């Protein structure tokens, strides 16, 4: 791929993560970021981070368990619990570590964990790290989940799903998942990495979106997307959080979130809750883009969120499309097997609340030309 000039990874950005970024001195329209709220370059958040560095320094030099707990970690945990309407919360250093820590701590030797086949890698890895047995059900297929749960004789069962799926942008069928899980006495853990800020009445995620906050036992996620920082969180009953504080190895044996990250997250959370117009702008951009892509004749799968795939098919064609868009100044991400099913290579687009209609219209014109050039749509 490198020899063909088609290597799309580790591109170096020389500017802030915003709707436009600079690569090799050239401005590119960013349609491949997870900063759905467009807050990563927000002055109030940057100021909050700078203030925290002034007061607390650049790092915590230890784990939450020993010397790395600051008053602002506790404050952030209370904010998160309140935001998600759960009794308590704990923050990890990344979302990846959250899933490793939570799943491996909760799923014991005599337990089974049921994960969606397209769950994020960190869920797969968390399940692998646990001592229980893992079962993968067909993506968003509740009857398959039902079948697997009914065959299980495990002492404890836990179902883990993404709220919004990270590559195809479809939403977990939570009402059905909840009812099947309840029927079989399984606990439910929803990873809201891509839903926080995006779904829910105040951006508080998938469970709130469906009015199921009390039914979802554990809500987890990341601060690295809409919340414009780095870190992860999990919220649940106080007893569960207390247990995790003393058993999640990814929490106990890793340094805590840096002060700048904590303060940035707190400010981002405040903005997300108090400025609902950002979520409205994100949804307006999402509907505009999805409608236009479909009008052009592109296959956007089951997306119903700011994450939208353009399904291409073969890997080589997907890289050719990526190259066309890259050369035309559009930053997107190609996603190929094993991250997708074989022959379902796709270009993953994501929109932000802060994209302008002009930017999206320009992107659509280029995407349409690109799709013609690789024969995806007729000329
Ligand atoms: N869960 C999901 C669904 C994700 O998409 C991601 C990040 N891509 C993570 C967890 C990990 O989050 P972090 O970037 O904070 O490690």
Short mmCIF file of C-alpha atoms in Angstrom, two decimals, residues 36-184:
data_model
loop_
_atom_site.label_atom_id
_atom_site.label_comp_id
_atom_site.label_asym_id
_atom_site.label_seq_id
_atom_site.Cartn_x
_atom_site.Cartn_y
_atom_site.Cartn_z
CA UNK A 36 -18.85 15.26 17.30
CA UNK A 37 -19.55 18.38 19.34
CA UNK A 38 -16.65 20.21 17.70
CA UNK A 39 -15.24 21.16 21.10
CA UNK A 40 -11.58 20.10 20.87
CA UNK A 41 -10.47 23.62 19.96
CA UNK A 42 -12.98 25.48 22.14
CA UNK A 43 -11.31 28.42 23.96
CA UNK A 44 -13.18 27.92 27.27
CA UNK A 45 -12.07 24.29 27.43
CA UNK A 46 -8.48 25.14 26.58
CA UNK A 47 -8.48 27.82 29.31
CA UNK A 48 -9.83 25.32 31.85
CA UNK A 49 -7.05 22.89 30.96
CA UNK A 50 -4.38 25.61 31.26
CA UNK A 51 -5.74 26.69 34.66
CA UNK A 52 -5.61 23.09 35.88
CA UNK A 53 -1.99 22.74 34.80
CA UNK A 54 -1.18 25.94 36.72
CA UNK A 55 -2.81 24.62 39.88
CA UNK A 56 -2.13 20.86 39.76
CA UNK A 57 0.86 20.53 37.43
CA UNK A 58 1.22 18.35 34.37
CA UNK A 59 0.58 14.87 35.76
CA UNK A 60 -0.44 12.93 38.86
CA UNK A 61 2.57 10.59 39.04
CA UNK A 62 0.53 7.64 40.24
CA UNK A 63 -2.68 5.70 40.15
CA UNK A 64 -6.02 6.68 41.62
CA UNK A 65 -5.54 3.87 44.17
CA UNK A 66 -2.44 5.41 45.75
CA UNK A 67 -1.17 8.96 45.18
CA UNK A 68 -3.01 9.96 41.97
CA UNK A 69 -6.47 11.03 43.18
CA UNK A 70 -7.17 14.77 42.97
CA UNK A 71 -10.20 16.64 44.24
CA UNK A 72 -11.15 17.30 40.60
CA UNK A 73 -11.22 13.55 39.85
CA UNK A 74 -13.85 13.18 42.57
CA UNK A 75 -15.72 16.26 41.35
CA UNK A 76 -15.76 14.88 37.79
CA UNK A 77 -17.05 11.52 39.03
CA UNK A 78 -19.90 13.22 40.85
CA UNK A 79 -20.70 15.24 37.71
CA UNK A 80 -20.74 12.09 35.58
CA UNK A 81 -22.96 10.15 38.00
CA UNK A 82 -25.36 13.09 38.09
CA UNK A 83 -25.29 13.53 34.29
CA UNK A 84 -26.04 9.84 33.72
CA UNK A 85 -28.53 9.56 36.57
CA UNK A 86 -26.61 6.77 38.29
CA UNK A 87 -25.59 6.45 41.95
CA UNK A 88 -21.85 6.64 41.37
CA UNK A 89 -19.11 6.77 38.75
CA UNK A 90 -15.38 6.18 38.44
CA UNK A 91 -13.04 7.62 35.84
CA UNK A 92 -10.26 5.72 34.10
CA UNK A 93 -7.35 7.08 32.08
CA UNK A 94 -8.84 6.04 28.72
CA UNK A 95 -12.03 4.47 27.42
CA UNK A 96 -10.04 1.45 26.30
CA UNK A 97 -8.83 0.89 29.86
CA UNK A 98 -12.36 1.35 31.16
CA UNK A 99 -13.60 -1.61 29.15
CA UNK A 100 -10.58 -3.73 30.04
CA UNK A 101 -10.99 -2.91 33.72
CA UNK A 102 -14.76 -3.19 34.00
CA UNK A 103 -15.37 -6.36 32.01
CA UNK A 104 -12.41 -8.31 33.34
CA UNK A 105 -13.26 -7.36 36.93
CA UNK A 106 -16.96 -8.20 36.71
CA UNK A 107 -16.94 -11.37 34.61
CA UNK A 108 -15.66 -14.15 36.86
CA UNK A 109 -14.77 -17.76 36.26
CA UNK A 110 -18.34 -19.02 36.46
CA UNK A 111 -19.83 -16.23 34.37
CA UNK A 112 -20.65 -15.70 30.71
CA UNK A 113 -20.35 -12.46 28.78
CA UNK A 114 -22.36 -11.87 25.61
CA UNK A 115 -20.99 -9.30 23.21
CA UNK A 116 -22.22 -8.00 19.88
CA UNK A 117 -20.00 -9.25 17.06
CA UNK A 118 -19.18 -5.66 16.06
CA UNK A 119 -18.53 -4.34 19.58
CA UNK A 120 -15.43 -2.19 19.94
CA UNK A 121 -12.03 -3.90 20.25
CA UNK A 122 -11.71 -2.77 23.88
CA UNK A 123 -14.85 -4.77 24.77
CA UNK A 124 -13.47 -7.82 22.99
CA UNK A 125 -10.17 -7.40 24.84
CA UNK A 126 -11.88 -6.83 28.19
CA UNK A 127 -13.84 -10.05 27.70
CA UNK A 128 -10.65 -11.89 26.73
CA UNK A 129 -8.94 -10.69 29.86
CA UNK A 130 -11.76 -11.89 32.12
CA UNK A 131 -11.94 -15.46 33.38
CA UNK A 132 -15.47 -16.08 32.11
CA UNK A 133 -16.58 -17.47 28.78
CA UNK A 134 -17.37 -15.10 25.90
CA UNK A 135 -20.16 -15.50 23.35
CA UNK A 136 -20.52 -13.26 20.29
CA UNK A 137 -24.01 -12.71 18.91
CA UNK A 138 -24.90 -11.55 15.40
CA UNK A 139 -24.81 -7.76 15.16
CA UNK A 140 -27.91 -6.18 16.72
CA UNK A 141 -29.74 -9.51 16.32
CA UNK A 142 -31.82 -9.86 19.45
CA UNK A 143 -33.14 -13.33 18.61
CA UNK A 144 -29.54 -14.59 18.36
CA UNK A 145 -28.80 -13.03 21.75
CA UNK A 146 -31.96 -14.61 23.16
CA UNK A 147 -30.91 -18.01 21.83
CA UNK A 148 -27.42 -17.74 23.34
CA UNK A 149 -28.71 -16.53 26.70
CA UNK A 150 -31.21 -19.37 26.91
CA UNK A 151 -28.47 -21.95 26.31
CA UNK A 152 -26.28 -20.51 29.06
CA UNK A 153 -26.22 -22.14 32.48
CA UNK A 154 -23.67 -19.67 33.87
CA UNK A 155 -24.03 -18.29 37.37
CA UNK A 156 -23.75 -14.68 36.18
CA UNK A 157 -24.46 -13.26 32.73
CA UNK A 158 -23.58 -9.89 31.28
CA UNK A 159 -24.51 -8.42 27.90
CA UNK A 160 -22.21 -5.72 26.49
CA UNK A 161 -23.16 -3.51 23.54
CA UNK A 162 -22.03 -0.27 21.98
CA UNK A 163 -24.67 2.50 22.11
CA UNK A 164 -23.82 3.83 18.65
CA UNK A 165 -21.64 1.47 16.61
CA UNK A 166 -18.32 3.09 15.81
CA UNK A 167 -17.93 2.11 12.15
CA UNK A 168 -21.47 1.96 10.75
CA UNK A 169 -23.23 4.51 12.96
CA UNK A 170 -26.28 2.39 13.75
CA UNK A 171 -27.81 2.40 17.22
CA UNK A 172 -28.11 -0.64 19.53
CA UNK A 173 -31.68 -1.99 19.72
CA UNK A 174 -31.69 -1.30 23.41
CA UNK A 175 -35.39 -1.82 24.23
CA UNK A 176 -35.28 -5.36 22.81
CA UNK A 177 -31.83 -6.04 24.29
CA UNK A 178 -33.06 -4.93 27.71
CA UNK A 179 -36.14 -7.10 27.57
CA UNK A 180 -34.25 -10.22 26.46
CA UNK A 181 -31.49 -9.63 29.02
CA UNK A 182 -34.02 -9.16 31.82
CA UNK A 183 -35.83 -12.35 30.81
CA UNK A 184 -32.58 -14.28 31.31
#
